[in-house]
mmCIF file of C-alpha atoms in Angstrom:
data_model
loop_
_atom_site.group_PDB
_atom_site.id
_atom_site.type_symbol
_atom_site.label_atom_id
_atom_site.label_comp_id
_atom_site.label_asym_id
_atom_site.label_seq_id
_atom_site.Cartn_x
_atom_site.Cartn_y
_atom_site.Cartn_z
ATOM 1 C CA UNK A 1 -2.967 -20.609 -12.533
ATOM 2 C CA UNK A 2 -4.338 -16.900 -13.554
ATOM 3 C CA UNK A 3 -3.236 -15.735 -16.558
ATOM 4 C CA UNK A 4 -0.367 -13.524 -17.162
ATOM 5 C CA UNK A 5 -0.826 -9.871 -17.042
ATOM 6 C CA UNK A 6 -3.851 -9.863 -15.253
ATOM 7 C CA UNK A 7 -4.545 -6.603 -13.837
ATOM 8 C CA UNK A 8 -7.750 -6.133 -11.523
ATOM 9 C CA UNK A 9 -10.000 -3.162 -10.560
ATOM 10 C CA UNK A 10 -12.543 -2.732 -7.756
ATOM 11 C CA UNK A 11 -15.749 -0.668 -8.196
ATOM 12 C CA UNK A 12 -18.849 0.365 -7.102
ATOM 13 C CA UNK A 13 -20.571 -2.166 -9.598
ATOM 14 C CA UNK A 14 -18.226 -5.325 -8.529
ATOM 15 C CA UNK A 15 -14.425 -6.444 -10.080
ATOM 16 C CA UNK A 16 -13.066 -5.059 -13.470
ATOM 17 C CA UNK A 17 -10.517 -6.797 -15.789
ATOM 18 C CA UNK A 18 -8.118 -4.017 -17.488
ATOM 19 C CA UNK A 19 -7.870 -5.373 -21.320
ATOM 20 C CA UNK A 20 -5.118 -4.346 -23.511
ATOM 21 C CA UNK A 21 -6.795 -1.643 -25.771
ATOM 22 C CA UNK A 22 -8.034 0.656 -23.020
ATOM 23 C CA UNK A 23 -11.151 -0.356 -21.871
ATOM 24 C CA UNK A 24 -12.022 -2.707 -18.697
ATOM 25 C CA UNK A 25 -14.567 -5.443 -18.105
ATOM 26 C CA UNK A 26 -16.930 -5.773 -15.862
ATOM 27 C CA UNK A 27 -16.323 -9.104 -14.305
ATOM 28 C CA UNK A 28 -19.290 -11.475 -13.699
ATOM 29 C CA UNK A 29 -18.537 -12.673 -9.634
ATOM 30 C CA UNK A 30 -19.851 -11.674 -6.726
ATOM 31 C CA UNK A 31 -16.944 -10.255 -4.754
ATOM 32 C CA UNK A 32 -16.540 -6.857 -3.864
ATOM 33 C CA UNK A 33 -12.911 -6.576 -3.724
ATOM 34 C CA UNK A 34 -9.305 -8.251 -4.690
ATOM 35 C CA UNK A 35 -8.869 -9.280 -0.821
ATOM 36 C CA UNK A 36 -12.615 -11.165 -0.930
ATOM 37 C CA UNK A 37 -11.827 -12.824 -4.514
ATOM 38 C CA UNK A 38 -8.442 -13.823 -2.847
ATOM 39 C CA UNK A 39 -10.150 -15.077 0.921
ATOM 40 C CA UNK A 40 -12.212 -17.705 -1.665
ATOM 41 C CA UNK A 41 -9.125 -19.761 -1.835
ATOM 42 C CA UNK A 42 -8.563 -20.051 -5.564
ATOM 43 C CA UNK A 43 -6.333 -17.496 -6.016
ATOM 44 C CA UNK A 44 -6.992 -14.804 -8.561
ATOM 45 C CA UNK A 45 -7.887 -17.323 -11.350
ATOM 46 C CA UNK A 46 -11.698 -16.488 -11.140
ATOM 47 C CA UNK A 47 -11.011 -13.121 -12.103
ATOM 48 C CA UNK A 48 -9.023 -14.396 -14.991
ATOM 49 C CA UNK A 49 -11.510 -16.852 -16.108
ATOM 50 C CA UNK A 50 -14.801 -15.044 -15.685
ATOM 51 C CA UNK A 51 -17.012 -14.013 -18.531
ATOM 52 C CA UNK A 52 -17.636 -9.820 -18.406
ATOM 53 C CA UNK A 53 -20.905 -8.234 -17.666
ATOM 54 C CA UNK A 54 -19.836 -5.454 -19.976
ATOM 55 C CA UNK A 55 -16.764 -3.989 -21.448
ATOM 56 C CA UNK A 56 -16.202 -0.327 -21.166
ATOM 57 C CA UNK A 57 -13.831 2.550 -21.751
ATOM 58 C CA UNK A 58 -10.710 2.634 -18.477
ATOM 59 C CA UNK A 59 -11.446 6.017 -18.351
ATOM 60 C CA UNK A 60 -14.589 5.992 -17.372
ATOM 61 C CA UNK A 61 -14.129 2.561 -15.087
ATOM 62 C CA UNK A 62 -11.432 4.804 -13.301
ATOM 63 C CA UNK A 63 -14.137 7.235 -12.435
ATOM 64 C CA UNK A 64 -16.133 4.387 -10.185
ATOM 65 C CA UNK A 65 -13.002 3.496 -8.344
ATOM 66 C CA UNK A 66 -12.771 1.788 -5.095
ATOM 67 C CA UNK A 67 -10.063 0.726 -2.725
ATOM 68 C CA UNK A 68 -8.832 -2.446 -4.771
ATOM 69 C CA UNK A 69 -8.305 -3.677 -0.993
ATOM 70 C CA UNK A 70 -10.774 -2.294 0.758
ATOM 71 C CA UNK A 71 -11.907 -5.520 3.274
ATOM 72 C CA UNK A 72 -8.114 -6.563 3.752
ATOM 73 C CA UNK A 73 -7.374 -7.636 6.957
ATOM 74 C CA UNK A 74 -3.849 -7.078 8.006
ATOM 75 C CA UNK A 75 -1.592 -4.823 6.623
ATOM 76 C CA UNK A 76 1.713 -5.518 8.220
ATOM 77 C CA UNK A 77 5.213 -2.767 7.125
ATOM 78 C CA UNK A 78 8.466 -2.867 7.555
ATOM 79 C CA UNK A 79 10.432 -0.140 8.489
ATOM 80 C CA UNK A 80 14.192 0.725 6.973
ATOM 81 C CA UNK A 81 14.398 -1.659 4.686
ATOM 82 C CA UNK A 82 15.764 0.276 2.095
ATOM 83 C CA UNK A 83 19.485 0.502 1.769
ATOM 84 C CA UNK A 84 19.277 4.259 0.835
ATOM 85 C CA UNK A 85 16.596 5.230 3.158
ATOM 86 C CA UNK A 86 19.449 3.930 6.078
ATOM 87 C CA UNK A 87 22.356 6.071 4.123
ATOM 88 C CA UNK A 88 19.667 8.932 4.133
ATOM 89 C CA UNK A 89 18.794 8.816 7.895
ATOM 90 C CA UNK A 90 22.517 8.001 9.147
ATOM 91 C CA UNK A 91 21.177 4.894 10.702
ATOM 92 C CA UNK A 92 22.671 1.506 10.882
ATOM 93 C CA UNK A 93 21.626 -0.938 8.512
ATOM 94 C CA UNK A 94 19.475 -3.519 10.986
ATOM 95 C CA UNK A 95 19.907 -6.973 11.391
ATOM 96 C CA UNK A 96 16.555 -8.115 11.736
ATOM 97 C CA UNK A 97 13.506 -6.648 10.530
ATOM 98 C CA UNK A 98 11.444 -3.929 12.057
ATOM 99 C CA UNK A 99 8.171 -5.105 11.705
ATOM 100 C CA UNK A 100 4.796 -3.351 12.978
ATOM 101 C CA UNK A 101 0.898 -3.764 12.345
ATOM 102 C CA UNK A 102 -0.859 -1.161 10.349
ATOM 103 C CA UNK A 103 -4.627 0.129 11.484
ATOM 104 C CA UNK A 104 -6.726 -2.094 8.955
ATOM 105 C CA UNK A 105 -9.105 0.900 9.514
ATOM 106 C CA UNK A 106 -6.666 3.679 7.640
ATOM 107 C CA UNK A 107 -7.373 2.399 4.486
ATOM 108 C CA UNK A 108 -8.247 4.443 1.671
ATOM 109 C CA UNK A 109 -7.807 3.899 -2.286
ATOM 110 C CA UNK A 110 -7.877 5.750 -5.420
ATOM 111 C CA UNK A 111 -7.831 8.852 -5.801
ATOM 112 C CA UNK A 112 -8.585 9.928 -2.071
ATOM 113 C CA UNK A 113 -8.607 12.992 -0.611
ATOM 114 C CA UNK A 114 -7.039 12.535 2.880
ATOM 115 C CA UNK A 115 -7.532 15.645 6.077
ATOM 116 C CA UNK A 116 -4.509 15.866 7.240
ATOM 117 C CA UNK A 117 -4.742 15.754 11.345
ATOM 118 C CA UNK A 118 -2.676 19.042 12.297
ATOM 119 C CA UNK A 119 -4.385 18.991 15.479
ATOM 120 C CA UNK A 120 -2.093 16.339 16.218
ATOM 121 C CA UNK A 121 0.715 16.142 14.144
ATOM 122 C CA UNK A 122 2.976 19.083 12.366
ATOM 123 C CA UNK A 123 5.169 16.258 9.918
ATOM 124 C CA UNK A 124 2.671 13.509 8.188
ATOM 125 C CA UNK A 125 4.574 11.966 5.567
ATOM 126 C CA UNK A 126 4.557 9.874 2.155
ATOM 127 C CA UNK A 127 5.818 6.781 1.622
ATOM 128 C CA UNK A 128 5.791 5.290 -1.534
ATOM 129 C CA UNK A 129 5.916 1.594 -1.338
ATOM 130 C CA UNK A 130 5.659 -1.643 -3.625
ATOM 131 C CA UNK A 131 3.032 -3.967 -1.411
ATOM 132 C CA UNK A 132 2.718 -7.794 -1.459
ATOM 133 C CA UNK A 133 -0.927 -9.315 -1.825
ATOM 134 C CA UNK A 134 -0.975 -12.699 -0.344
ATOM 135 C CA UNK A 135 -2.329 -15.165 -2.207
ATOM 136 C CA UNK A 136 -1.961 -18.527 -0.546
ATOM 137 C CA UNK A 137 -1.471 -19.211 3.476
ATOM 138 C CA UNK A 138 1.621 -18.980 4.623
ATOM 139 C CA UNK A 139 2.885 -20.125 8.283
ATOM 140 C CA UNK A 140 7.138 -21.001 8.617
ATOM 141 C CA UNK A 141 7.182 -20.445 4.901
ATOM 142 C CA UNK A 142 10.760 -21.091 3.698
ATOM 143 C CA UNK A 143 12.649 -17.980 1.815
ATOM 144 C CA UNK A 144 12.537 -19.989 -1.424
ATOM 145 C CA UNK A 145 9.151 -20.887 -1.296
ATOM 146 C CA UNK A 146 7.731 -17.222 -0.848
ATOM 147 C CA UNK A 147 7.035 -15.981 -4.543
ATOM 148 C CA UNK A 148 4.668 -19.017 -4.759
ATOM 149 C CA UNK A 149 2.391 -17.325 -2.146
ATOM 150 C CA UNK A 150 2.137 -13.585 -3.049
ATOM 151 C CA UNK A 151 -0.528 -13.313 -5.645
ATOM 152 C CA UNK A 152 -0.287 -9.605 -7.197
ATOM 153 C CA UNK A 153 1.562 -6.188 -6.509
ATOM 154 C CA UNK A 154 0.275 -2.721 -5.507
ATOM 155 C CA UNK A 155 1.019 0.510 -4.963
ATOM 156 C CA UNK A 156 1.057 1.651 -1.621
ATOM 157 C CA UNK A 157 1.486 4.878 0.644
ATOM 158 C CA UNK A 158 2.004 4.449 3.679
ATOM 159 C CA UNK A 159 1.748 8.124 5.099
ATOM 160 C CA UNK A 160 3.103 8.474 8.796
ATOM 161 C CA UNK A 161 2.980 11.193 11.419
ATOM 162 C CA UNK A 162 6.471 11.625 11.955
ATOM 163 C CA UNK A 163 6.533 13.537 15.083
ATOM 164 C CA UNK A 164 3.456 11.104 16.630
ATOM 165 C CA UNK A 165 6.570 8.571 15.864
ATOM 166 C CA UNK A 166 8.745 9.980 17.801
ATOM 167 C CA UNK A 167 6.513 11.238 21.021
ATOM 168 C CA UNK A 168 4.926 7.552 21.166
ATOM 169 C CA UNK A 169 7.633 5.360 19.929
ATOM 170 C CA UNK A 170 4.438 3.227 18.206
ATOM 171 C CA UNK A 171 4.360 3.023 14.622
ATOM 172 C CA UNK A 172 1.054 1.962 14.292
ATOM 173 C CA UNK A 173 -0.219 4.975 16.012
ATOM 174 C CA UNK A 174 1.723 7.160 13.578
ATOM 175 C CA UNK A 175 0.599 5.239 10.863
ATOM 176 C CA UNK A 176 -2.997 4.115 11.751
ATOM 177 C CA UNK A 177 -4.610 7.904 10.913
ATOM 178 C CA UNK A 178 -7.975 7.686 8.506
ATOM 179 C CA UNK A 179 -6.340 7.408 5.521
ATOM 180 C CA UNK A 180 -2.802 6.835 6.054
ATOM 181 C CA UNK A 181 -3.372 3.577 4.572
ATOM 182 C CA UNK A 182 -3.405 4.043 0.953
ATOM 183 C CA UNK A 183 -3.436 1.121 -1.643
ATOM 184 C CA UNK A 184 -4.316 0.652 -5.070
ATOM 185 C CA UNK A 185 -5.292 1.966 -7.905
ATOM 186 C CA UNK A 186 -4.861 -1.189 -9.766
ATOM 187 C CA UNK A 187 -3.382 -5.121 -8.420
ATOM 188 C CA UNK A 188 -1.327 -6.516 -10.882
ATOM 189 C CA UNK A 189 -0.778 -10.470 -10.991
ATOM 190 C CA UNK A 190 2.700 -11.590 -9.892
ATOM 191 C CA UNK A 191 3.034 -13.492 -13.226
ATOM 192 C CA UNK A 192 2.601 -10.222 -14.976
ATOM 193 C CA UNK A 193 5.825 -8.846 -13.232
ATOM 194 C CA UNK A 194 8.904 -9.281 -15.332
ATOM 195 C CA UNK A 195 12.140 -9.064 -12.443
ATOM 196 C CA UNK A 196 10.546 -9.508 -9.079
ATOM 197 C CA UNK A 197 14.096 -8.741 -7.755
ATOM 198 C CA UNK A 198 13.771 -5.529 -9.216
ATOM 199 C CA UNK A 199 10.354 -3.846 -9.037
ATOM 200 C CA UNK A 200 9.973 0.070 -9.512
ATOM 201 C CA UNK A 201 8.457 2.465 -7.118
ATOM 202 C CA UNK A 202 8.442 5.939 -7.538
ATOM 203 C CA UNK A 203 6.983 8.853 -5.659
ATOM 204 C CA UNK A 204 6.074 12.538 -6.649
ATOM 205 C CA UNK A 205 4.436 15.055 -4.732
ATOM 206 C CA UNK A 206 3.111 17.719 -6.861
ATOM 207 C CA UNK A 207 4.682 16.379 -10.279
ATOM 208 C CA UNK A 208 7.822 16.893 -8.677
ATOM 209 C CA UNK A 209 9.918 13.264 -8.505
ATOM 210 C CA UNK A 210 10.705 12.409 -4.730
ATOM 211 C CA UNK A 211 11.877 9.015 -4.562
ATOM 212 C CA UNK A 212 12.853 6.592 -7.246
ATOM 213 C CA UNK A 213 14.302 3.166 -6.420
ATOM 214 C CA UNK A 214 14.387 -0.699 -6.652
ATOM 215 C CA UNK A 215 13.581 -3.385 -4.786
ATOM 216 C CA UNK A 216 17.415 -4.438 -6.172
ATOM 217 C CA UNK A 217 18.136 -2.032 -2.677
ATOM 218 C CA UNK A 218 16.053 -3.656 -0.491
ATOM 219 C CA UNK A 219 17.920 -4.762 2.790
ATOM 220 C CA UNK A 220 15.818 -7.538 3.615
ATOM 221 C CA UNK A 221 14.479 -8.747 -0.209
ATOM 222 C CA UNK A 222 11.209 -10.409 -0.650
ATOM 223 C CA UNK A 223 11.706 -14.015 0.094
ATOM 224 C CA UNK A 224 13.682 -12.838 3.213
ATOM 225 C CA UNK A 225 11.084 -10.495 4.829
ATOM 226 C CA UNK A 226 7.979 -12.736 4.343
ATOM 227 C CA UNK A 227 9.853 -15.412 5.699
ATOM 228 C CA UNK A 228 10.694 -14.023 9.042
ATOM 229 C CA UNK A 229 7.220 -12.504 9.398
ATOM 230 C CA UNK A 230 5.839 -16.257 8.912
ATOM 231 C CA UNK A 231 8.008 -17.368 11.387
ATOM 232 C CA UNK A 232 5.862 -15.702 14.411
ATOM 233 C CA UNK A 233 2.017 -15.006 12.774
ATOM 234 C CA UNK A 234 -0.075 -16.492 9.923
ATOM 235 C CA UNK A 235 -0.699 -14.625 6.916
ATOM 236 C CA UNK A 236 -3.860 -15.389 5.251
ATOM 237 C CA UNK A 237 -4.992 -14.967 1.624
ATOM 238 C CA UNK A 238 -5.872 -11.031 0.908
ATOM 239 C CA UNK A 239 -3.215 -10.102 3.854
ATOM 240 C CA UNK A 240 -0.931 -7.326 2.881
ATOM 241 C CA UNK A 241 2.724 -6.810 3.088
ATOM 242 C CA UNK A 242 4.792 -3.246 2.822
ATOM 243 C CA UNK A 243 8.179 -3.864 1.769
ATOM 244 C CA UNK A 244 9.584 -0.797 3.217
ATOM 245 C CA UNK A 245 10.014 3.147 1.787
ATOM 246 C CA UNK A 246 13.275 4.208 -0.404
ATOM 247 C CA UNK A 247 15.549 7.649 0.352
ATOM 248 C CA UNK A 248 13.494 10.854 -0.356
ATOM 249 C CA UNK A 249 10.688 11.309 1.852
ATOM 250 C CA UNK A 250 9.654 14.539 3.513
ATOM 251 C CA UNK A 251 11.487 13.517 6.782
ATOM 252 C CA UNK A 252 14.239 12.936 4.582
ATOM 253 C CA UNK A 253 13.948 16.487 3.009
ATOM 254 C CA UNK A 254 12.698 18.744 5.794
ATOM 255 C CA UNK A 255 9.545 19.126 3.924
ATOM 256 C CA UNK A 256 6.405 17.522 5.266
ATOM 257 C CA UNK A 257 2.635 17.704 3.855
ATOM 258 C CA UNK A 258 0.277 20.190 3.412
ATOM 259 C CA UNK A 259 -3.014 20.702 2.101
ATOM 260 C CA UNK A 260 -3.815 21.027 -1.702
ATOM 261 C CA UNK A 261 -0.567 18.678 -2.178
ATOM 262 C CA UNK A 262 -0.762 15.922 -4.049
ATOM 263 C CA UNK A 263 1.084 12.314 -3.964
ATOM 264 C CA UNK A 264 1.175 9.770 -6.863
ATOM 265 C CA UNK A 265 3.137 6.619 -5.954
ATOM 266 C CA UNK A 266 3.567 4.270 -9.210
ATOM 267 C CA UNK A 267 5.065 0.610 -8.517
ATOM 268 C CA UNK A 268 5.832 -1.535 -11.524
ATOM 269 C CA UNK A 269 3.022 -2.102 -13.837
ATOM 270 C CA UNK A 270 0.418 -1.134 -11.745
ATOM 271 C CA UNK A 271 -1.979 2.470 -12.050
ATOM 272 C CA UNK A 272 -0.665 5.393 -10.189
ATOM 273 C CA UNK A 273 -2.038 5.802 -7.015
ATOM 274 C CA UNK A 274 -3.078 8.892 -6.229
ATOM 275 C CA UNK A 275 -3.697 10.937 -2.722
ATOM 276 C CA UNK A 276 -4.769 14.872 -2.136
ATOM 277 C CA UNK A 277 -4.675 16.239 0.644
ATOM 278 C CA UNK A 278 -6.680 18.574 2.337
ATOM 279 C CA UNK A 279 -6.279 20.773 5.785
ATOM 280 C CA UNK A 280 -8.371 19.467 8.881
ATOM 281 C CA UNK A 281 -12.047 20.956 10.305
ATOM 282 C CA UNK A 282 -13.511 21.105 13.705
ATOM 283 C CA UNK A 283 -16.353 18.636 12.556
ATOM 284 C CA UNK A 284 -13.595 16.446 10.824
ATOM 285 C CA UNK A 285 -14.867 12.863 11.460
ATOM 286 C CA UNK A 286 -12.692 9.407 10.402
ATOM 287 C CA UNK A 287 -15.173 8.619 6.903
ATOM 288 C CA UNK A 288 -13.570 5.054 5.390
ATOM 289 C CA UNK A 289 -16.013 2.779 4.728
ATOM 290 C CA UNK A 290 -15.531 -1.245 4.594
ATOM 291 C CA UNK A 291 -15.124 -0.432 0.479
ATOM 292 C CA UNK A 292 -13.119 2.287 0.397
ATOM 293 C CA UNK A 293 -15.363 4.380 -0.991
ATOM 294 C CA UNK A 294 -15.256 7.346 1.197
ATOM 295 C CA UNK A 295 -13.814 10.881 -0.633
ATOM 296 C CA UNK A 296 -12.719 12.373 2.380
ATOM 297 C CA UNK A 297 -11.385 11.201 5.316
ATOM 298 C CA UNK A 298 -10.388 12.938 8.444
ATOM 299 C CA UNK A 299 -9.107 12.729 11.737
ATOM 300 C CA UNK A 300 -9.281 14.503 15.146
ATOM 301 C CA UNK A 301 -7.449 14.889 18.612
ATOM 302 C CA UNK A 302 -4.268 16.634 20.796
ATOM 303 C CA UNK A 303 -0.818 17.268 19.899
ATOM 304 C CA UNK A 304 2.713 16.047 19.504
ATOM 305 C CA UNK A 305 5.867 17.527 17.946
ATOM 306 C CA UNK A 306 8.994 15.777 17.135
ATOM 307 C CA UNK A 307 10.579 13.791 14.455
ATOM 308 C CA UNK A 308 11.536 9.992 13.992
ATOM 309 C CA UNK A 309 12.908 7.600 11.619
ATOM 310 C CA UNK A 310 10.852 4.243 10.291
#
């Protein structure tokens, strides 16, 4: 079993172990990122247990960030699963949940500057979201046996093109642009996290607080949600699961992004993830490597120009 509090890095020189007095160690094992350590099969004790390479200040570990995530291969979402996202939108709370695939190929970490595609779309979005790390197979996994199979928390934000939403009806589309897959900075060990019933998230855009809620709200909890996904698919060690997006987004507000903003999302105990945002250019090409490593990333293409709820 890893050892409580764990919280792991990924950079460009391999996995770091945050320590208590401010300074990270460089963890002797050869995987590149949380997802790989977590495909091995033995959970995230490896990370716990390994002996550092060297120890060195966070500040300066921070500054060789990659996406903690980078090589995951399924991020799946749920959308309006947030009891005051549905009072926000005037919708009907759902009986089942809406579930959809995310672009594996989105992804981007740290401290990413993301183009925002205005050829396309007029309203991308935030979405500041608590994500699930899987840990341990799961296939028709009963609601009470759930928590044993997540293996850490993240931050995540799960930016969408609200007006793509609308035009296509396809999340994934409006959710699959270079970049709009944002996870990290940090993945802190489920052991580490105090009331899993009630895990922060919070959102700012600019400094400015835009959402603030609990997973207390959530309209399908935990257990429930990963549950009913495993009913239908598999989801493997290093998988990914979005628990949904509380009241206060830009759809919410009649405010969508634009360049030079910039969104921190903080979930629980984990580092602030952070995302700029810049405007689009004609030579704008889609930049994520496998390791998240890419600064920019930017997408292309036509036009569409309405506004839906998820």
């Amino acid at each position: 079993m890893s050892a409580p509090g764990l919280q792991l890095l990924a950079t460009r020189h391999g996995l770091a172990r945050i320590c208590g007095d401010g300074t990270a160690e460089l963890l002797d094992l050869p995987y590149r990122d949380v997802a790989e350590l977590l495909r091995a099969g033995a959970g995230l004790t490896p990370a716990a247990d390994a002996s550092a390479r060297d120890r060195l200040p966070l500040d300066s570990v921070t500054a060789e960030l990659v996406a903690p995530l980078g090589s995951t291969r399924a991020v799946w979402g749920v959308g309006l699963n947030y009891h005051c996202k549905a009072r926000a939108a005037g919708r009907a709370v759902p009986t089942e949940p809406v579930l959809y695939l995310k672009s594996a190929s989105a992804g981007s970490g740290p401290d990413a500057t993301v183009a925002l595609p205005s050829s396309i779309s007029a309203q991308p979005d935030y979405e500041g979201e608590i994500a699930l790390v899987i840990g341990a197979r799961m296939h028709r996994t009963p609601a009470e046996q759930a928590w044993s199979h997540v293996a850490a928390i993240t931050a995540a934000n799960d930016l969408t093109a609200r007006d793509v939403m609308a035009a296509s009806a396809n999340p994934t589309l409006a959710k699959s642009f270079p970049g709009f897959g944002a996870l990290g900075t940090s993945v802190l060990d489920i052991a580490a996290v105090a009331d899993r019933d009630a895990i922060e998230v919070r959102t700012t855009v600019n400094g400015e607080v835009r959402q603030q809620a609990t997973s207390a709200d959530l309209i399908f909890p935990v257990p429930q949600l990963l549950a009913w996904i495993t009913k239908y698919v598999i989801l493997e060690p290093g998988d990914v699961v979005l628990t949904g997006t509380p009241a206060g987004t830009g759809q919410d507000r009649g405010c969508f992004l634009r360049p030079g903003d910039l969104v921190e999302v903080s979930v629980g105990g984990v580092l602030p993830l952070r995302t700029r945002f810049c405007a689009e250019t004609p030579d704008d090409e889609p930049a994520v490597t496998s390791d998240g490593t890419s600064d920019v990333v930017a997408p292309s293409s036509p036009s569409h120009r309405k506004s839906a709820d998820r």
